[in-house]
Amino acid sequence: MIRIETAAVSDAPEITRLFEALITEITDRTESQQPLFSLSGTEEKCASFIESGIYAVLLARDEASGETIGFLSLCESHSLYASGAFGIIQECYVQSDYRSRGVGARLLSAAQHYGQTLGWKRLEVATPPLPVFHRSVSFYEQHGFERTGGSKLKSIIP
């Protein structure tokens, strides 16, 4: 049985372990020549974000083993196009042995419930690079997400 729960500050080490697995998988599967993300200080940042309330994390735990097997992180944003507050899924990861077993769907459902309690009308998510992660896009589409076009871009502020 899988249990979904809201993370506490004390869960930062487990979230960091899963986050590092996510980044490693993206780096390996995209054959990236440079690190996608500096993992330095991740646990401290995670704990600080949770403690401040700017970052919510939902955890999937295997009740039989007690192991944390997945997570989904959320933050709130605001925009005119969304008519106010909405949620952004920042990271979502399920250990490979638990994929295609409904864990991700349960995390998404919990994220939608969390958003409803805050009055959000929508959730947004960006996926890792295509076509390597086409299954991720299909997963989100199967759970009611729609493609909105465009590409995710970033600019580092020095």
GROMACS .gro file of C-alpha atoms in nm:
model
  158
    1MET     CA    1   0.000   0.000   0.000
    2ILE     CA    2   0.122   0.348  -0.087
    3ARG     CA    3   0.054   0.643   0.141
    4ILE     CA    4   0.068   1.006   0.023
    5GLU     CA    5   0.155   1.265   0.285
    6THR     CA    6   0.274   1.623   0.311
    7ALA     CA    7   0.645   1.652   0.382
    8ALA     CA    8   0.788   1.815   0.692
    9VAL     CA    9   1.122   1.992   0.725
   10SER     CA   10   1.265   1.667   0.867
   11ASP     CA   11   1.194   1.496   0.532
   12ALA     CA   12   1.448   1.716   0.348
   13PRO     CA   13   1.714   1.439   0.335
   14GLU     CA   14   1.472   1.195   0.167
   15ILE     CA   15   1.348   1.460  -0.076
   16THR     CA   16   1.708   1.546  -0.160
   17ARG     CA   17   1.788   1.178  -0.228
   18LEU     CA   18   1.497   1.151  -0.469
   19PHE     CA   19   1.573   1.489  -0.629
   20GLU     CA   20   1.931   1.378  -0.695
   21ALA     CA   21   1.797   1.058  -0.855
   22LEU     CA   22   1.570   1.271  -1.077
   23ILE     CA   23   1.856   1.496  -1.189
   24THR     CA   24   2.082   1.194  -1.250
   25GLU     CA   25   1.816   1.027  -1.463
   26ILE     CA   26   1.756   1.339  -1.671
   27THR     CA   27   2.130   1.392  -1.718
   28ASP     CA   28   2.191   1.028  -1.815
   29ARG     CA   29   1.893   0.995  -2.048
   30THR     CA   30   1.964   1.321  -2.230
   31GLU     CA   31   2.337   1.242  -2.246
   32SER     CA   32   2.406   1.588  -2.113
   33GLN     CA   33   2.772   1.685  -2.117
   34GLN     CA   34   2.736   1.934  -1.834
   35PRO     CA   35   2.554   1.909  -1.503
   36LEU     CA   36   2.197   2.032  -1.524
   37PHE     CA   37   2.196   2.154  -1.169
   38SER     CA   38   2.437   2.207  -0.883
   39LEU     CA   39   2.336   1.973  -0.602
   40SER     CA   40   2.540   2.168  -0.348
   41GLY     CA   41   2.322   2.282  -0.058
   42THR     CA   42   2.008   2.112  -0.190
   43GLU     CA   43   1.905   1.962   0.144
   44GLU     CA   44   1.940   2.295   0.324
   45LYS     CA   45   1.748   2.479   0.051
   46CYS     CA   46   1.472   2.218   0.059
   47ALA     CA   47   1.435   2.243   0.437
   48SER     CA   48   1.434   2.622   0.421
   49PHE     CA   49   1.173   2.632   0.143
   50ILE     CA   50   0.941   2.393   0.329
   51GLU     CA   51   0.985   2.577   0.658
   52SER     CA   52   0.905   2.914   0.499
   53GLY     CA   53   0.593   2.777   0.330
   54ILE     CA   54   0.697   2.875  -0.024
   55TYR     CA   55   0.745   2.511  -0.127
   56ALA     CA   56   0.512   2.220  -0.053
   57VAL     CA   57   0.621   1.861  -0.107
   58LEU     CA   58   0.398   1.557  -0.127
   59LEU     CA   59   0.565   1.226  -0.050
   60ALA     CA   60   0.474   0.875  -0.162
   61ARG     CA   61   0.571   0.615   0.096
   62ASP     CA   62   0.558   0.238   0.069
   63GLU     CA   63   0.377   0.144   0.389
   64ALA     CA   64   0.524  -0.207   0.393
   65SER     CA   65   0.887  -0.093   0.388
   66GLY     CA   66   0.845   0.264   0.515
   67GLU     CA   67   1.059   0.379   0.220
   68THR     CA   68   0.993   0.713   0.050
   69ILE     CA   69   0.952   0.615  -0.315
   70GLY     CA   70   0.842   0.937  -0.482
   71PHE     CA   71   0.772   1.305  -0.442
   72LEU     CA   72   0.600   1.597  -0.606
   73SER     CA   73   0.686   1.956  -0.520
   74LEU     CA   74   0.466   2.260  -0.568
   75CYS     CA   75   0.485   2.633  -0.538
   76GLU     CA   76   0.231   2.907  -0.587
   77SER     CA   77   0.253   3.167  -0.860
   78HIS     CA   78   0.027   3.447  -0.975
   79SER     CA   79  -0.057   3.582  -1.318
   80LEU     CA   80  -0.316   3.772  -1.510
   81TYR     CA   81  -0.350   3.492  -1.766
   82ALA     CA   82  -0.444   3.251  -1.487
   83SER     CA   83  -0.676   3.504  -1.323
   84GLY     CA   84  -0.479   3.495  -1.000
   85ALA     CA   85  -0.305   3.224  -0.801
   86PHE     CA   86  -0.213   2.887  -0.950
   87GLY     CA   87   0.023   2.602  -0.873
   88ILE     CA   88   0.340   2.498  -1.047
   89ILE     CA   89   0.469   2.145  -1.018
   90GLN     CA   90   0.841   2.202  -0.980
   91GLU     CA   91   0.959   1.843  -0.957
   92CYS     CA   92   0.791   1.505  -0.977
   93TYR     CA   93   0.973   1.177  -0.942
   94VAL     CA   94   0.886   0.814  -0.871
   95GLN     CA   95   1.154   0.548  -0.830
   96SER     CA   96   1.167   0.327  -1.138
   97ASP     CA   97   1.059   0.009  -0.954
   98TYR     CA   98   0.732   0.181  -0.860
   99ARG     CA   99   0.644   0.337  -1.195
  100SER     CA  100   0.328   0.233  -1.381
  101ARG     CA  101   0.175   0.131  -1.048
  102GLY     CA  102  -0.041   0.439  -0.988
  103VAL     CA  103   0.204   0.622  -0.760
  104GLY     CA  104   0.242   0.923  -0.990
  105ALA     CA  105  -0.134   0.941  -1.039
  106ARG     CA  106  -0.184   0.946  -0.662
  107LEU     CA  107   0.073   1.224  -0.626
  108LEU     CA  108  -0.104   1.429  -0.896
  109SER     CA  109  -0.441   1.373  -0.732
  110ALA     CA  110  -0.301   1.489  -0.398
  111ALA     CA  111  -0.149   1.795  -0.571
  112GLN     CA  112  -0.488   1.884  -0.720
  113HIS     CA  113  -0.653   1.847  -0.379
  114TYR     CA  114  -0.382   2.064  -0.222
  115GLY     CA  115  -0.441   2.329  -0.489
  116GLN     CA  116  -0.816   2.320  -0.435
  117THR     CA  117  -0.767   2.395  -0.065
  118LEU     CA  118  -0.571   2.708  -0.165
  119GLY     CA  119  -0.825   2.818  -0.426
  120TRP     CA  120  -0.606   2.744  -0.727
  121LYS     CA  121  -0.788   2.697  -1.054
  122ARG     CA  122  -0.499   2.530  -1.238
  123LEU     CA  123  -0.171   2.345  -1.213
  124GLU     CA  124   0.114   2.387  -1.459
  125VAL     CA  125   0.414   2.162  -1.521
  126ALA     CA  126   0.716   2.162  -1.751
  127THR     CA  127   0.862   1.828  -1.850
  128PRO     CA  128   1.222   1.728  -1.914
  129PRO     CA  129   1.344   1.748  -2.276
  130LEU     CA  130   1.156   1.579  -2.558
  131PRO     CA  131   1.160   1.337  -2.728
  132VAL     CA  132   1.352   1.150  -2.456
  133PHE     CA  133   1.079   1.213  -2.199
  134HIS     CA  134   0.773   1.165  -2.421
  135ARG     CA  135   0.632   0.920  -2.164
  136SER     CA  136   0.630   1.200  -1.907
  137VAL     CA  137   0.423   1.418  -2.139
  138SER     CA  138   0.185   1.128  -2.207
  139PHE     CA  139   0.149   1.067  -1.834
  140TYR     CA  140   0.045   1.426  -1.769
  141GLU     CA  141  -0.191   1.429  -2.067
  142GLN     CA  142  -0.358   1.111  -1.941
  143HIS     CA  143  -0.425   1.298  -1.617
  144GLY     CA  144  -0.594   1.600  -1.770
  145PHE     CA  145  -0.302   1.829  -1.854
  146GLU     CA  146  -0.305   2.000  -2.193
  147ARG     CA  147  -0.015   2.111  -2.406
  148THR     CA  148  -0.004   2.487  -2.422
  149GLY     CA  149   0.270   2.523  -2.681
  150GLY     CA  150   0.593   2.711  -2.658
  151SER     CA  151   0.909   2.606  -2.485
  152LYS     CA  152   1.047   2.655  -2.140
  153LEU     CA  153   1.329   2.909  -2.153
  154LYS     CA  154   1.552   3.055  -1.883
  155SER     CA  155   1.797   3.336  -1.832
  156ILE     CA  156   2.051   3.331  -1.552
  157ILE     CA  157   2.061   3.659  -1.362
  158PRO     CA  158   2.424   3.727  -1.268
   0.00000   0.00000   0.00000
